[in-house]
PDB file of C-alpha atoms in Angstrom:
ATOM      1  CA  MET A   1      11.544 159.954 181.402  1.00  0.00           C
ATOM      2  CA  TYR A   2      11.062 160.300 178.011  1.00  0.00           C
ATOM      3  CA  LEU A   3       6.940 160.340 176.201  1.00  0.00           C
ATOM      4  CA  GLU A   4       8.353 160.972 172.785  1.00  0.00           C
ATOM      5  CA  PRO A   5      11.778 159.905 171.508  1.00  0.00           C
ATOM      6  CA  ARG A   6      14.487 162.407 172.455  1.00  0.00           C
ATOM      7  CA  PRO A   7      16.000 164.991 169.700  1.00  0.00           C
ATOM      8  CA  GLY A   8      17.805 162.773 167.222  1.00  0.00           C
ATOM      9  CA  ILE A   9      16.412 159.813 168.361  1.00  0.00           C
ATOM     10  CA  ALA A  10      14.092 158.318 165.839  1.00  0.00           C
ATOM     11  CA  TRP A  11      11.654 155.547 165.802  1.00  0.00           C
ATOM     12  CA  PRO A  12      11.766 152.130 164.831  1.00  0.00           C
ATOM     13  CA  SER A  13      10.975 152.155 161.017  1.00  0.00           C
ATOM     14  CA  PRO A  14       7.904 150.330 160.131  1.00  0.00           C
ATOM     15  CA  ARG A  15       9.784 147.627 158.984  1.00  0.00           C
ATOM     16  CA  LEU A  16      11.997 146.770 161.912  1.00  0.00           C
ATOM     17  CA  CYS A  17       8.722 146.295 163.758  1.00  0.00           C
ATOM     18  CA  GLU A  18       7.249 144.243 161.321  1.00  0.00           C
ATOM     19  CA  LEU A  19       9.994 141.880 161.860  1.00  0.00           C
ATOM     20  CA  ARG A  20      10.120 142.266 165.572  1.00  0.00           C
ATOM     21  CA  ASN A  21       6.838 140.681 165.737  1.00  0.00           C
ATOM     22  CA  ALA A  22       7.190 137.914 162.975  1.00  0.00           C
ATOM     23  CA  VAL A  23      10.705 137.066 164.797  1.00  0.00           C
ATOM     24  CA  GLN A  24       8.208 136.767 168.329  1.00  0.00           C
ATOM     25  CA  ALA A  25       5.567 135.153 166.538  1.00  0.00           C
ATOM     26  CA  LEU A  26       7.582 132.408 164.806  1.00  0.00           C
ATOM     27  CA  LEU A  27       9.667 131.297 167.777  1.00  0.00           C
ATOM     28  CA  GLY A  28       6.417 131.621 170.017  1.00  0.00           C
ATOM     29  CA  LEU A  29       7.825 133.842 172.582  1.00  0.00           C
ATOM     30  CA  ASP A  30       6.641 135.690 175.597  1.00  0.00           C
ATOM     31  CA  ASP A  31       6.607 139.015 176.278  1.00  0.00           C
ATOM     32  CA  ASP A  32       9.072 139.172 178.538  1.00  0.00           C
ATOM     33  CA  THR A  33      11.278 137.936 175.739  1.00  0.00           C
ATOM     34  CA  ALA A  34      13.517 140.889 174.490  1.00  0.00           C
ATOM     35  CA  VAL A  35      13.590 140.491 170.285  1.00  0.00           C
ATOM     36  CA  VAL A  36      16.205 142.988 168.670  1.00  0.00           C
ATOM     37  CA  ILE A  37      16.622 144.073 165.061  1.00  0.00           C
ATOM     38  CA  ARG A  38      19.946 145.805 164.125  1.00  0.00           C
ATOM     39  CA  ARG A  39      20.471 146.744 160.853  1.00  0.00           C
ATOM     40  CA  LEU A  40      24.463 146.770 160.308  1.00  0.00           C
ATOM     41  CA  VAL A  41      26.915 148.304 157.420  1.00  0.00           C
ATOM     42  CA  ARG A  42      30.309 146.949 156.997  1.00  0.00           C
ATOM     43  CA  GLY A  43      31.977 147.304 153.606  1.00  0.00           C
ATOM     44  CA  GLU A  44      35.164 145.339 152.638  1.00  0.00           C
ATOM     45  CA  ALA A  45      37.107 147.012 149.428  1.00  0.00           C
ATOM     46  CA  GLY A  46      34.939 149.312 149.178  1.00  0.00           C
ATOM     47  CA  ARG A  47      31.683 147.496 148.964  1.00  0.00           C
ATOM     48  CA  PRO A  48      29.088 147.667 151.427  1.00  0.00           C
ATOM     49  CA  ALA A  49      27.777 144.754 152.268  1.00  0.00           C
ATOM     50  CA  PRO A  50      24.372 145.182 154.387  1.00  0.00           C
ATOM     51  CA  GLN A  51      23.579 143.112 157.356  1.00  0.00           C
ATOM     52  CA  THR A  52      20.212 142.333 159.444  1.00  0.00           C
ATOM     53  CA  VAL A  53      21.250 140.998 163.150  1.00  0.00           C
ATOM     54  CA  VAL A  54      18.262 139.396 164.846  1.00  0.00           C
ATOM     55  CA  GLY A  55      18.655 138.865 168.617  1.00  0.00           C
ATOM     56  CA  VAL A  56      16.264 137.292 171.329  1.00  0.00           C
ATOM     57  CA  LEU A  57      17.205 137.777 174.808  1.00  0.00           C
ATOM     58  CA  PRO A  58      15.105 135.784 177.865  1.00  0.00           C
ATOM     59  CA  MET A  59      14.826 136.590 180.806  1.00  0.00           C
ATOM     60  CA  ASP A  60      16.029 133.724 182.046  1.00  0.00           C
ATOM     61  CA  GLY A  61      18.063 131.524 179.519  1.00  0.00           C
ATOM     62  CA  GLU A  62      20.601 131.891 176.974  1.00  0.00           C
ATOM     63  CA  ALA A  63      20.980 134.440 174.769  1.00  0.00           C
ATOM     64  CA  HIS A  64      20.478 134.449 170.785  1.00  0.00           C
ATOM     65  CA  ARG A  65      21.599 135.817 167.519  1.00  0.00           C
ATOM     66  CA  TRP A  66      20.989 135.259 163.794  1.00  0.00           C
ATOM     67  CA  THR A  67      22.312 137.170 160.916  1.00  0.00           C
ATOM     68  CA  LEU A  68      20.861 137.931 158.067  1.00  0.00           C
ATOM     69  CA  HIS A  69      23.093 138.894 154.538  1.00  0.00           C
ATOM     70  CA  ARG A  70      20.765 141.095 153.325  1.00  0.00           C
ATOM     71  CA  PRO A  71      18.854 144.757 153.982  1.00  0.00           C
ATOM     72  CA  ALA A  72      15.728 144.690 156.804  1.00  0.00           C
ATOM     73  CA  GLU A  73      13.863 146.194 154.205  1.00  0.00           C
ATOM     74  CA  GLN A  74      14.384 143.274 151.720  1.00  0.00           C
ATOM     75  CA  ILE A  75      14.277 140.111 153.925  1.00  0.00           C
ATOM     76  CA  THR A  76      10.868 138.297 153.157  1.00  0.00           C
ATOM     77  CA  ALA A  77       9.114 136.349 155.486  1.00  0.00           C
ATOM     78  CA  ASP A  78      10.190 133.097 153.861  1.00  0.00           C
ATOM     79  CA  GLU A  79      13.922 133.802 154.525  1.00  0.00           C
ATOM     80  CA  LEU A  80      13.210 134.723 158.066  1.00  0.00           C
ATOM     81  CA  ARG A  81      11.925 132.338 158.466  1.00  0.00           C
ATOM     82  CA  ALA A  82      14.110 129.152 157.312  1.00  0.00           C
ATOM     83  CA  ALA A  83      17.139 131.064 158.904  1.00  0.00           C
ATOM     84  CA  LEU A  84      15.441 131.437 162.747  1.00  0.00           C
ATOM     85  CA  LEU A  85      13.746 128.153 162.625  1.00  0.00           C
ATOM     86  CA  HIS A  86      16.563 125.894 160.525  1.00  0.00           C
ATOM     87  CA  HIS A  87      18.855 127.768 163.204  1.00  0.00           C
ATOM     88  CA  ARG A  88      16.496 127.661 166.212  1.00  0.00           C
ATOM     89  CA  PRO A  89      18.050 127.858 169.700  1.00  0.00           C
ATOM     90  CA  GLY A  90      17.749 124.388 171.870  1.00  0.00           C
TER      91      GLY A  90
END
């Protein structure tokens, strides 16, 4: 078992940790529910369109995913709240 990151593996950025904590608080998630934040860069015709994907994976129940069409570093608390609560899982 590794206690430190393996060579070439970076710790999550502080911003991704902030977003994960905000998702947990906004949705009232328990400690058994995993929250995964991923950065994606997809390009169309040579123009990258950064996205941030938020995944919520409960131990029991259905997984949910939201895609925000901005880099994680640019997502505001209001944007995150609007995205999560507007399309809140049932």
